[in-house]
CSV table of C-alpha atoms and ligand atoms in Angstrom, one decimal:
chain,number,residue,atom,x,y,z
A,1,UNK,CA,28.1,-21.9,22.8
A,2,UNK,CA,29.0,-24.6,20.2
A,3,UNK,CA,32.3,-24.8,18.7
A,4,UNK,CA,31.8,-24.7,14.9
A,5,UNK,CA,33.9,-25.4,11.9
A,6,UNK,CA,33.6,-25.0,8.1
A,7,UNK,CA,35.8,-25.0,5.1
A,8,UNK,CA,36.4,-21.4,4.2
A,9,UNK,CA,37.6,-22.1,0.7
A,10,UNK,CA,35.4,-23.5,-2.1
A,11,UNK,CA,35.1,-27.2,-2.7
A,12,UNK,CA,37.3,-28.9,-5.2
A,13,UNK,CA,41.0,-29.1,-5.8
A,14,UNK,CA,43.1,-26.0,-4.9
A,15,UNK,CA,46.6,-25.1,-3.8
A,16,UNK,CA,45.5,-24.6,-0.2
A,17,UNK,CA,42.2,-25.3,1.6
A,18,UNK,CA,41.4,-23.4,4.8
A,19,UNK,CA,39.2,-25.0,7.5
A,20,UNK,CA,38.0,-22.5,10.1
A,21,UNK,CA,37.1,-23.3,13.7
A,22,UNK,CA,35.5,-20.9,16.2
A,23,UNK,CA,34.2,-21.3,19.7
A,24,UNK,CA,35.3,-22.2,23.2
A,25,UNK,CA,36.9,-25.5,22.3
A,26,UNK,CA,38.9,-24.2,19.3
A,27,UNK,CA,42.3,-24.2,20.9
A,28,UNK,CA,41.7,-27.6,22.6
A,29,UNK,CA,40.9,-29.1,19.2
A,30,UNK,CA,44.2,-27.6,17.8
A,31,UNK,CA,46.1,-29.2,20.7
A,32,UNK,CA,44.4,-32.6,20.0
A,33,UNK,CA,45.3,-32.5,16.3
A,34,UNK,CA,48.6,-30.6,16.2
A,35,UNK,CA,50.1,-31.7,19.5
A,36,UNK,CA,50.3,-28.1,20.9
A,37,UNK,CA,48.7,-24.7,20.5
A,38,UNK,CA,51.1,-22.5,18.6
A,39,UNK,CA,51.6,-18.8,19.5
A,40,UNK,CA,48.5,-16.8,18.5
A,41,UNK,CA,48.6,-15.2,15.0
A,42,UNK,CA,51.7,-17.1,14.0
A,43,UNK,CA,51.3,-19.5,11.1
A,44,UNK,CA,53.0,-22.7,12.3
A,45,UNK,CA,53.7,-25.8,10.4
A,46,UNK,CA,52.4,-29.0,12.1
A,47,UNK,CA,51.7,-32.6,11.3
A,48,UNK,CA,48.0,-33.1,12.1
A,49,UNK,CA,47.0,-36.5,13.4
A,50,UNK,CA,43.7,-38.2,14.1
A,51,UNK,CA,43.0,-40.1,17.3
A,52,UNK,CA,44.7,-43.3,16.1
A,53,UNK,CA,47.9,-41.3,15.4
A,54,UNK,CA,47.5,-41.5,11.6
A,55,UNK,CA,48.6,-38.3,9.8
A,56,UNK,CA,45.8,-36.3,8.2
A,57,UNK,CA,48.0,-33.7,6.5
A,58,UNK,CA,51.0,-31.5,7.1
A,59,UNK,CA,49.4,-28.1,7.5
A,60,UNK,CA,49.9,-24.5,8.7
A,61,UNK,CA,48.0,-23.9,11.9
A,62,UNK,CA,46.9,-20.4,12.8
A,63,UNK,CA,45.2,-19.7,16.2
A,64,UNK,CA,43.6,-16.5,17.4
A,65,UNK,CA,43.0,-15.5,21.0
A,66,UNK,CA,39.4,-14.5,21.8
A,67,UNK,CA,40.4,-10.8,22.0
A,68,UNK,CA,42.0,-10.9,18.5
A,69,UNK,CA,39.9,-12.9,16.1
A,70,UNK,CA,37.4,-12.3,13.4
A,71,UNK,CA,34.5,-13.7,15.4
A,72,UNK,CA,35.7,-12.4,18.8
A,73,UNK,CA,35.9,-16.1,20.0
A,74,UNK,CA,38.9,-18.3,20.4
A,75,UNK,CA,39.4,-19.5,16.9
A,76,UNK,CA,41.8,-21.4,14.6
A,77,UNK,CA,42.5,-22.1,11.0
A,78,UNK,CA,43.9,-25.2,9.4
A,79,UNK,CA,45.6,-24.3,6.1
A,80,UNK,CA,45.6,-27.7,4.4
A,81,UNK,CA,46.7,-29.0,1.1
A,82,UNK,CA,43.7,-28.2,-1.2
A,83,UNK,CA,42.7,-31.8,-1.8
A,84,UNK,CA,39.1,-32.9,-1.5
A,85,UNK,CA,40.2,-36.0,0.3
A,86,UNK,CA,42.2,-34.1,2.9
A,87,UNK,CA,39.3,-31.8,3.5
A,88,UNK,CA,36.9,-34.7,3.8
A,89,UNK,CA,39.2,-36.5,6.3
A,90,UNK,CA,39.5,-33.3,8.3
A,91,UNK,CA,35.8,-32.9,8.3
A,92,UNK,CA,35.2,-36.4,9.7
A,93,UNK,CA,37.8,-36.0,12.4
A,94,UNK,CA,36.3,-32.6,13.5
A,95,UNK,CA,32.8,-34.0,13.4
A,96,UNK,CA,33.2,-37.5,14.8
A,97,UNK,CA,36.3,-37.4,16.9
A,98,UNK,CA,36.2,-33.8,18.1
A,99,UNK,CA,32.4,-33.4,18.3
A,100,UNK,CA,32.3,-30.1,16.5
A,101,UNK,CA,29.3,-28.9,14.5
A,102,UNK,CA,29.5,-27.7,10.9
A,103,UNK,CA,28.7,-24.0,10.8
A,104,UNK,CA,25.7,-22.7,9.0
A,105,UNK,CA,26.3,-20.2,6.1
A,106,UNK,CA,27.3,-16.9,7.6
A,107,UNK,CA,27.6,-18.2,11.2
A,108,UNK,CA,31.1,-17.0,11.7
A,109,UNK,CA,30.0,-13.5,10.7
A,110,UNK,CA,26.9,-13.8,12.9
A,111,UNK,CA,29.2,-14.4,15.9
A,112,UNK,CA,31.4,-11.5,14.9
A,113,UNK,CA,28.2,-9.4,15.0
A,114,UNK,CA,27.0,-10.8,18.3
A,115,UNK,CA,30.4,-10.0,19.8
A,116,UNK,CA,30.2,-6.5,18.3
A,117,UNK,CA,33.2,-6.9,16.0
A,118,UNK,CA,31.0,-5.8,13.2
A,119,UNK,CA,27.7,-3.8,13.1
A,120,UNK,CA,24.8,-4.9,10.9
A,121,UNK,CA,25.7,-2.4,8.1
A,122,UNK,CA,29.2,-3.9,8.0
A,123,UNK,CA,27.8,-7.4,7.7
A,124,UNK,CA,25.8,-6.1,4.7
A,125,UNK,CA,29.0,-4.6,3.3
A,126,UNK,CA,30.8,-7.9,3.8
A,127,UNK,CA,28.0,-9.8,2.0
A,128,UNK,CA,28.3,-7.4,-0.9
A,129,UNK,CA,32.1,-7.7,-0.9
A,130,UNK,CA,32.0,-11.4,-1.3
A,131,UNK,CA,29.4,-11.0,-4.1
A,132,UNK,CA,31.4,-8.2,-5.8
A,133,UNK,CA,32.3,-9.0,-9.4
A,134,UNK,CA,33.4,-5.7,-10.7
A,135,UNK,CA,35.8,-3.0,-9.5
A,136,UNK,CA,33.1,-0.5,-8.6
A,137,UNK,CA,31.1,-3.1,-6.7
A,138,UNK,CA,34.2,-3.9,-4.7
A,139,UNK,CA,34.9,-0.3,-3.8
A,140,UNK,CA,31.3,0.4,-2.8
A,141,UNK,CA,31.1,-2.8,-0.7
A,142,UNK,CA,34.4,-2.0,1.0
A,143,UNK,CA,33.2,1.5,1.9
A,144,UNK,CA,30.2,0.0,3.6
A,145,UNK,CA,32.2,-2.8,5.2
A,146,UNK,CA,34.7,-0.3,6.6
A,147,UNK,CA,32.1,1.1,9.0
A,148,UNK,CA,31.3,4.4,7.3
A,149,UNK,CA,27.6,4.0,8.0
A,150,UNK,CA,28.3,4.0,11.7
A,151,UNK,CA,30.3,7.2,11.5
A,152,UNK,CA,27.5,8.9,9.6
A,153,UNK,CA,24.9,7.6,12.0
A,154,UNK,CA,27.0,8.8,14.9
A,155,UNK,CA,27.3,12.3,13.4
A,156,UNK,CA,23.5,12.5,12.9
A,157,UNK,CA,22.9,11.2,16.4
A,158,UNK,CA,25.1,13.9,17.9
A,159,UNK,CA,23.2,16.6,16.2
A,160,UNK,CA,19.8,15.1,17.0
A,161,UNK,CA,20.7,14.7,20.6
A,162,UNK,CA,21.9,18.2,20.8
A,163,UNK,CA,18.5,19.3,19.3
A,164,UNK,CA,16.7,17.1,21.9
A,165,UNK,CA,18.7,18.6,24.7
A,166,UNK,CA,17.8,22.1,23.7
A,167,UNK,CA,14.2,21.2,23.5
A,168,UNK,CA,14.2,19.5,26.9
A,169,UNK,CA,16.0,22.4,28.5
A,170,UNK,CA,13.0,24.6,27.6
A,171,UNK,CA,10.5,22.0,28.9
A,172,UNK,CA,12.4,21.4,32.1
A,173,UNK,CA,13.0,25.0,33.0
A,174,UNK,CA,9.7,26.3,31.7
A,175,UNK,CA,9.3,28.9,34.5
A,176,UNK,CA,13.0,29.8,34.7
A,177,UNK,CA,15.3,31.6,32.5
A,178,UNK,CA,16.4,29.6,29.5
A,179,UNK,CA,17.9,30.7,26.2
A,180,UNK,CA,14.6,32.2,25.2
A,181,UNK,CA,14.2,31.0,21.7
A,182,UNK,CA,15.9,27.7,20.9
A,183,UNK,CA,13.7,27.0,17.9
A,184,UNK,CA,16.1,28.6,15.5
A,185,UNK,CA,19.0,26.5,16.6
A,186,UNK,CA,17.0,23.3,16.8
A,187,UNK,CA,15.6,23.9,13.3
A,188,UNK,CA,19.0,24.5,11.9
A,189,UNK,CA,20.4,21.3,13.4
A,190,UNK,CA,17.4,19.3,12.1
A,191,UNK,CA,17.5,20.8,8.6
A,192,UNK,CA,21.2,19.9,8.4
A,193,UNK,CA,20.6,16.3,9.2
A,194,UNK,CA,17.6,16.2,7.0
A,195,UNK,CA,19.6,17.4,4.0
A,196,UNK,CA,22.3,14.7,4.5
A,197,UNK,CA,19.7,12.0,4.8
A,198,UNK,CA,17.9,13.1,1.7
A,199,UNK,CA,21.2,12.9,-0.3
A,200,UNK,CA,21.7,9.4,1.1
A,201,UNK,CA,18.2,8.4,0.1
A,202,UNK,CA,18.8,9.7,-3.5
A,203,UNK,CA,21.9,7.5,-3.7
A,204,UNK,CA,20.2,4.3,-2.8
A,205,UNK,CA,18.9,3.6,-6.3
A,206,UNK,CA,22.4,4.1,-7.7
A,207,UNK,CA,23.9,1.9,-5.1
A,208,UNK,CA,21.3,-0.8,-5.8
A,209,UNK,CA,22.1,-0.6,-9.5
A,210,UNK,CA,25.8,-1.0,-8.7
A,211,UNK,CA,25.2,-4.0,-6.5
A,212,UNK,CA,22.8,-5.7,-8.9
A,213,UNK,CA,23.9,-4.4,-12.2
A,214,UNK,CA,22.7,-1.8,-14.6
A,215,UNK,CA,20.3,-2.7,-17.4
A,216,UNK,CA,20.9,-1.3,-20.9
A,217,UNK,CA,18.3,-2.2,-23.5
A,218,UNK,CA,19.0,-2.2,-27.2
A,219,UNK,CA,16.0,-1.2,-29.2
A,220,UNK,CA,15.0,-0.5,-32.7
A,221,UNK,CA,13.1,-1.7,-35.7
A,222,UNK,CA,13.3,-5.3,-36.8
A,223,UNK,CA,16.5,-6.0,-38.6
A,224,UNK,CA,18.2,-2.8,-37.3
A,225,UNK,CA,21.0,-5.0,-36.2
A,226,UNK,CA,20.3,-5.3,-32.4
A,227,UNK,CA,21.3,-8.9,-32.0
A,228,UNK,CA,24.4,-8.4,-34.2
A,229,UNK,CA,25.4,-5.5,-31.9
A,230,UNK,CA,24.8,-7.5,-28.8
A,231,UNK,CA,26.9,-10.4,-30.0
A,232,UNK,CA,29.7,-7.9,-30.8
A,233,UNK,CA,29.5,-6.5,-27.2
A,234,UNK,CA,29.4,-10.0,-25.8
A,235,UNK,CA,32.2,-11.3,-27.9
A,236,UNK,CA,30.2,-14.4,-28.7
A,237,UNK,CA,27.0,-15.5,-30.4
A,238,UNK,CA,24.7,-14.9,-27.6
A,239,UNK,CA,21.7,-14.1,-29.8
A,240,UNK,CA,20.6,-15.5,-33.2
A,241,UNK,CA,20.9,-13.1,-36.1
A,242,UNK,CA,19.4,-13.4,-39.5
A,243,UNK,CA,18.2,-11.3,-42.4
A,244,UNK,CA,14.6,-12.3,-41.4
A,245,UNK,CA,12.9,-9.4,-39.6
A,246,UNK,CA,11.4,-10.6,-36.3
A,247,UNK,CA,14.2,-13.1,-35.4
A,248,UNK,CA,14.5,-12.1,-31.7
A,249,UNK,CA,11.4,-12.7,-29.7
A,250,UNK,CA,12.4,-13.1,-26.1
A,251,UNK,CA,14.7,-10.8,-24.2
A,252,UNK,CA,18.4,-12.0,-24.4
A,253,UNK,CA,20.7,-10.8,-21.6
A,254,UNK,CA,24.4,-10.5,-21.7
A,255,UNK,CA,26.3,-9.4,-18.6
A,256,UNK,CA,29.5,-7.4,-19.1
A,257,UNK,CA,32.0,-5.7,-16.8
A,258,UNK,CA,32.3,-2.3,-18.3
A,259,UNK,CA,35.4,-0.9,-16.6
A,260,UNK,CA,34.0,-1.8,-13.2
A,261,UNK,CA,30.4,-1.1,-14.0
A,262,UNK,CA,28.3,-4.3,-14.0
A,263,UNK,CA,26.1,-3.9,-17.0
A,264,UNK,CA,23.5,-6.3,-18.5
A,265,UNK,CA,22.8,-5.5,-22.1
A,266,UNK,CA,19.3,-6.6,-23.3
A,267,UNK,CA,18.6,-7.6,-26.9
A,268,UNK,CA,14.9,-7.3,-27.6
A,269,UNK,CA,12.4,-8.0,-30.3
A,270,UNK,CA,12.3,-5.4,-33.0
A,271,UNK,CA,9.6,-2.7,-32.4
A,272,UNK,CA,6.8,-2.9,-35.0
A,273,UNK,CA,3.2,-3.7,-35.4
A,274,UNK,CA,2.7,-7.3,-36.3
A,275,UNK,CA,0.0,-9.9,-36.8
A,276,UNK,CA,2.3,-12.7,-35.6
A,277,UNK,CA,1.0,-13.4,-32.1
A,278,UNK,CA,4.4,-14.6,-30.7
A,279,UNK,CA,6.3,-11.7,-32.2
A,280,UNK,CA,3.7,-9.3,-30.7
A,281,UNK,CA,4.3,-10.9,-27.3
A,282,UNK,CA,8.0,-10.3,-27.9
A,283,UNK,CA,7.4,-6.6,-28.7
A,284,UNK,CA,5.3,-6.2,-25.6
A,285,UNK,CA,8.0,-7.8,-23.5
A,286,UNK,CA,10.7,-5.6,-25.1
A,287,UNK,CA,8.8,-2.5,-24.2
A,288,UNK,CA,8.3,-3.7,-20.6
A,289,UNK,CA,12.0,-4.4,-20.1
A,290,UNK,CA,12.9,-1.2,-21.9
A,291,UNK,CA,10.8,0.8,-19.5
A,292,UNK,CA,12.6,-0.6,-16.5
A,293,UNK,CA,16.0,-0.3,-18.0
A,294,UNK,CA,18.5,2.3,-16.7
A,295,UNK,CA,19.5,3.3,-20.2
A,296,UNK,CA,18.3,2.5,-23.7
A,297,UNK,CA,20.2,2.5,-26.9
A,298,UNK,CA,18.0,3.1,-30.0
A,299,UNK,CA,19.4,1.8,-33.2
A,300,UNK,CA,18.1,4.1,-35.9
A,301,UNK,CA,17.9,2.7,-39.5
A,302,UNK,CA,16.6,5.7,-41.4
A,303,UNK,CA,15.3,8.8,-39.7
A,304,UNK,CA,12.5,7.1,-37.8
A,305,UNK,CA,11.4,8.6,-34.5
A,306,UNK,CA,11.0,6.6,-31.3
A,307,UNK,CA,7.9,7.5,-29.2
A,308,UNK,CA,9.5,5.6,-26.3
A,309,UNK,CA,12.5,7.9,-26.2
A,310,UNK,CA,13.4,9.3,-22.7
A,311,UNK,CA,15.8,12.1,-21.8
A,312,UNK,CA,19.2,10.6,-21.4
A,313,UNK,CA,18.6,7.7,-23.9
A,314,UNK,CA,21.1,7.1,-26.7
A,315,UNK,CA,20.1,7.2,-30.4
A,316,UNK,CA,22.7,6.0,-32.8
A,317,UNK,CA,22.7,5.3,-36.5
A,318,UNK,CA,22.7,1.6,-37.3
A,319,UNK,CA,24.9,-0.2,-39.8
A,320,UNK,CA,27.5,2.5,-40.0
A,321,UNK,CA,29.5,0.4,-42.5
A,322,UNK,CA,26.8,0.9,-45.1
A,323,UNK,CA,26.7,4.7,-44.7
A,324,UNK,CA,28.7,7.1,-46.7
A,325,UNK,CA,29.3,9.2,-43.6
A,326,UNK,CA,30.4,6.2,-41.6
A,327,UNK,CA,28.5,7.7,-38.7
A,328,UNK,CA,26.9,5.5,-36.0
A,329,UNK,CA,27.7,2.0,-35.0
A,330,UNK,CA,28.2,-1.3,-36.8
A,331,UNK,CA,27.7,-4.6,-35.0
A,332,UNK,CA,29.1,-6.3,-38.1
A,333,UNK,CA,32.4,-4.5,-38.4
A,334,UNK,CA,32.7,-3.1,-34.9
A,335,UNK,CA,33.0,0.5,-36.1
A,336,UNK,CA,31.8,3.0,-33.5
A,337,UNK,CA,31.3,0.4,-30.8
A,338,UNK,CA,34.0,1.9,-28.5
A,339,UNK,CA,32.5,5.3,-28.9
A,340,UNK,CA,29.1,3.9,-28.0
A,341,UNK,CA,30.5,2.1,-25.0
A,342,UNK,CA,32.2,5.3,-23.8
A,343,UNK,CA,28.9,7.1,-23.9
A,344,UNK,CA,27.3,4.2,-21.9
A,345,UNK,CA,30.1,4.3,-19.4
A,346,UNK,CA,29.8,8.1,-19.1
A,347,UNK,CA,26.1,8.0,-18.5
A,348,UNK,CA,26.1,5.1,-16.0
A,349,UNK,CA,29.2,6.3,-14.3
A,350,UNK,CA,27.5,9.5,-13.5
A,351,UNK,CA,24.8,7.6,-11.6
A,352,UNK,CA,27.4,5.3,-10.0
A,353,UNK,CA,29.7,8.0,-8.6
A,354,UNK,CA,27.5,9.4,-5.9
A,355,UNK,CA,29.3,9.2,-2.5
A,356,UNK,CA,26.7,7.1,-0.7
A,357,UNK,CA,26.8,4.7,2.1
A,358,UNK,CA,23.1,3.8,2.0
A,359,UNK,CA,22.9,0.9,-0.4
A,360,UNK,CA,19.8,-1.0,0.4
A,361,UNK,CA,16.1,-0.7,0.6
A,362,UNK,CA,16.4,-1.3,4.4
A,363,UNK,CA,18.6,1.8,4.6
A,364,UNK,CA,16.2,3.8,2.5
A,365,UNK,CA,13.3,3.0,4.7
A,366,UNK,CA,15.0,3.8,7.9
A,367,UNK,CA,16.2,7.1,6.5
A,368,UNK,CA,12.8,7.9,5.0
A,369,UNK,CA,11.2,7.3,8.4
A,370,UNK,CA,13.8,9.6,10.0
A,371,UNK,CA,13.2,12.4,7.5
A,372,UNK,CA,9.4,12.1,8.1
A,373,UNK,CA,10.1,12.3,11.9
A,374,UNK,CA,12.3,15.3,11.5
A,375,UNK,CA,9.7,17.0,9.5
A,376,UNK,CA,7.1,16.4,12.2
A,377,UNK,CA,9.5,17.6,14.9
A,378,UNK,CA,10.2,20.8,13.0
A,379,UNK,CA,6.5,21.4,12.6
A,380,UNK,CA,5.9,20.9,16.4
A,381,UNK,CA,8.8,23.3,17.2
A,382,UNK,CA,7.3,25.8,14.9
A,383,UNK,CA,4.0,25.6,16.9
A,384,UNK,CA,5.6,26.9,20.0
A,385,UNK,CA,6.6,25.9,23.5
A,386,UNK,CA,3.5,23.9,24.3
A,387,UNK,CA,4.4,21.4,21.6
A,388,UNK,CA,8.0,20.9,22.5
A,389,UNK,CA,7.4,17.7,24.4
A,390,UNK,CA,5.9,16.1,21.3
A,391,UNK,CA,8.9,17.3,19.2
A,392,UNK,CA,11.2,15.7,21.7
A,393,UNK,CA,9.4,12.4,21.4
A,394,UNK,CA,9.5,12.6,17.6
A,395,UNK,CA,13.3,13.1,17.8
A,396,UNK,CA,13.8,10.1,20.1
A,397,UNK,CA,12.0,8.0,17.5
A,398,UNK,CA,14.2,9.4,14.7
A,399,UNK,CA,17.4,8.5,16.7
A,400,UNK,CA,16.1,5.0,17.3
A,401,UNK,CA,15.3,4.6,13.6
A,402,UNK,CA,18.8,5.7,12.6
A,403,UNK,CA,20.5,3.6,15.2
A,404,UNK,CA,18.8,0.6,13.8
A,405,UNK,CA,20.9,1.1,10.7
A,406,UNK,CA,24.0,0.0,12.5
A,407,UNK,CA,22.4,-2.0,15.4
A,408,UNK,CA,23.6,-5.1,17.1
A,409,UNK,CA,20.3,-6.1,18.5
A,410,UNK,CA,16.9,-6.7,17.0
A,411,UNK,CA,18.5,-7.6,13.7
A,412,UNK,CA,17.2,-11.1,13.3
A,413,UNK,CA,15.1,-10.5,10.2
A,414,UNK,CA,17.9,-8.6,8.5
A,415,UNK,CA,20.3,-11.4,9.3
A,416,UNK,CA,18.0,-14.1,8.0
A,417,UNK,CA,17.8,-12.2,4.7
A,418,UNK,CA,21.6,-11.7,4.4
A,419,UNK,CA,22.7,-15.1,5.7
A,420,UNK,CA,20.3,-17.0,3.5
A,421,UNK,CA,22.7,-16.0,0.7
A,422,UNK,CA,26.0,-16.2,2.5
A,423,UNK,CA,28.8,-18.5,1.7
A,424,UNK,CA,29.6,-21.4,4.0
A,425,UNK,CA,32.7,-20.7,6.0
A,426,UNK,CA,32.0,-16.9,6.2
B,501,FFO,N1,43.5,-16.7,6.6
B,501,FFO,C1,42.6,-15.7,6.7
B,501,FFO,N2,42.5,-14.7,5.9
B,501,FFO,C2,41.5,-13.7,6.0
B,501,FFO,C3,40.6,-13.9,7.0
B,501,FFO,C4,40.6,-15.0,7.9
B,501,FFO,O1,39.8,-15.1,8.8
B,501,FFO,N3,41.6,-15.9,7.7
B,501,FFO,N4,39.6,-12.9,7.1
B,501,FFO,C5,38.3,-13.1,7.7
B,501,FFO,O2,37.3,-12.7,7.2
B,501,FFO,C6,39.8,-11.6,6.5
B,501,FFO,C7,40.6,-10.8,7.4
B,501,FFO,N5,39.8,-10.4,8.5
B,501,FFO,C8,40.1,-10.4,9.8
B,501,FFO,C9,39.4,-9.6,10.6
B,501,FFO,C10,39.6,-9.4,11.9
B,501,FFO,C11,40.6,-10.2,12.5
B,501,FFO,C12,40.9,-10.0,13.9
B,501,FFO,O3,41.7,-10.8,14.5
B,501,FFO,N6,40.4,-9.0,14.5
B,501,FFO,C13,40.7,-8.7,15.9
B,501,FFO,C14,42.1,-8.1,16.1
B,501,FFO,C15,42.4,-6.9,15.2
B,501,FFO,C16,43.9,-6.6,15.2
B,501,FFO,O4,44.7,-7.2,15.9
B,501,FFO,O5,44.2,-5.6,14.5
B,501,FFO,C17,39.6,-7.7,16.4
B,501,FFO,O6,38.9,-7.2,15.7
B,501,FFO,O7,39.6,-7.6,17.6
B,501,FFO,C18,41.3,-11.2,11.7
B,501,FFO,C19,41.0,-11.3,10.4
B,501,FFO,C20,40.4,-11.8,5.1
B,501,FFO,N7,41.5,-12.7,5.1
B,502,GTP,N1,26.1,-4.2,-43.1
B,502,GTP,C1,25.6,-4.5,-41.9
B,502,GTP,N2,24.7,-5.5,-41.7
B,502,GTP,C2,24.3,-5.7,-40.4
B,502,GTP,C3,24.8,-5.0,-39.3
B,502,GTP,N3,24.1,-5.4,-38.2
B,502,GTP,C4,23.3,-6.4,-38.6
B,502,GTP,N4,23.4,-6.6,-40.0
B,502,GTP,C5,22.6,-7.5,-40.7
B,502,GTP,O1,21.2,-7.1,-40.7
B,502,GTP,C6,20.4,-8.3,-40.5
B,502,GTP,C7,19.6,-8.2,-39.2
B,502,GTP,O2,20.5,-8.3,-38.1
B,502,GTP,P1,20.0,-8.7,-36.7
B,502,GTP,O3,21.1,-8.5,-35.8
B,502,GTP,O4,19.3,-10.0,-36.7
B,502,GTP,O5,18.9,-7.6,-36.5
B,502,GTP,P2,17.9,-7.4,-35.2
B,502,GTP,O6,17.6,-6.0,-35.1
B,502,GTP,O7,18.3,-8.2,-34.0
B,502,GTP,O8,16.6,-8.1,-35.9
B,502,GTP,P3,15.2,-8.6,-35.2
B,502,GTP,O9,15.6,-9.5,-34.0
B,502,GTP,O10,14.6,-9.4,-36.3
B,502,GTP,O11,14.5,-7.5,-34.8
B,502,GTP,C8,21.4,-9.5,-40.6
B,502,GTP,O12,21.4,-10.0,-41.9
B,502,GTP,C9,22.7,-8.9,-40.2
B,502,GTP,O13,23.8,-9.6,-40.7
B,502,GTP,C10,25.7,-4.0,-39.6
B,502,GTP,O14,26.2,-3.3,-38.7
B,502,GTP,N5,26.1,-3.8,-40.9
B,503,K,K1,16.8,-10.1,-37.8
């Protein structure tokens, strides 16, 4: 096993820069640079020297014993002054004098996985945690990272294995006395697990939205004030506005942290019939994006109706400042904007608050497969004793599919996907 290293802090100037080392030679390298190996887990100030005896930096050195490190290997950290020159010097010494290899993105985490410090769902959670930009993203990622998926899988497994044991008891003791009808208990156990899986599956979409961001499209006639409203929400001139109808042609996106909800507002071309080819393309694109959006805000100028309206959409009167009633929203003055945002938060928050642990398409597929397997098993049990053997096999496959959610083995393709986007030094 190679001993690897990588800066764990981003490049550039900073107060402190951390260089991480992990692998069998980690402590030996610390001794070579620091003169001794400090007591594990105790940050110790040392003067680091290269082979010629020249000082590299005065740094805190932190070593971890194999049983007590993030990776599960002997490891160490050099907490250096955050200077690009110091980090560069350190890098050369570790590469050229100590013969270490620069870690690939995510390689420390991969080793933690291989040493069973983390399961694959936790690795996914960790990836999301590092990517998290809003409060709700942070909370969701932390829940996944904390190992909640493994607890749930364990609880499903227990019940499935109990169901399998009941089924197998009937098969094994076919001519003897066994609890005569197990089908009721088996079915009850399976229905229970099935209901929980279904809830998880329903939550995946919400979790995906939370990870990737919600899309809220602003729609309405030309000149309704869509771009002006977007600019108000963005707090900057993200979109061109003018009194000329048909100003916006392409979709303009503005990403906002709405009290923890990651939201991308979309400004789109005004909806109307038009002979202008380019504007017509814009209208088509607006409708496409609006269809895929999680929520749509229709800015209403008069009392026009919107054929695209879906249940849950928001219709709000435009240019409130020009109305006697002052109802609606004004991008120009900001009137009604807070009220509108509260409504958006309320609607998206409802989607986001589901207590899920399944957050990815991979999870959805495994759970969907499990539900299908449970359905087949229930059907076999219903057919009577002759079919119990098949039911047992179905359940074994269900357990395998769910175990894969938190597996340590056979996870290469999952890892490749995750680590392709991982930070160096993680
Ligand atoms: N300086 C520094 N800060 C850091 C990290 C780090 O590696 N270095 N982390 C890295 O990502 C996170 C902390 N994560 C860690 C996770 C596990 C262990 C660890 O030693 N685990 C052992 C022992 C646990 C214990 O004694 O309680 C284990 O799991 O066996 C250390 C750090 C966040 N902050
Ligand atoms: N009084 C008032 N004028 C507004 C308001 N919002 C926009 N306007 C004006 O209405 C005109 C059109 O505004 P835009 O924001 O460009 O409208 P739009 O809906 O994006 O227009 P298109 O991109 O052409 O579809 C501009 O002259 C704006 O200054 C508002 O809330 N109150
Ligand atoms: K306009």
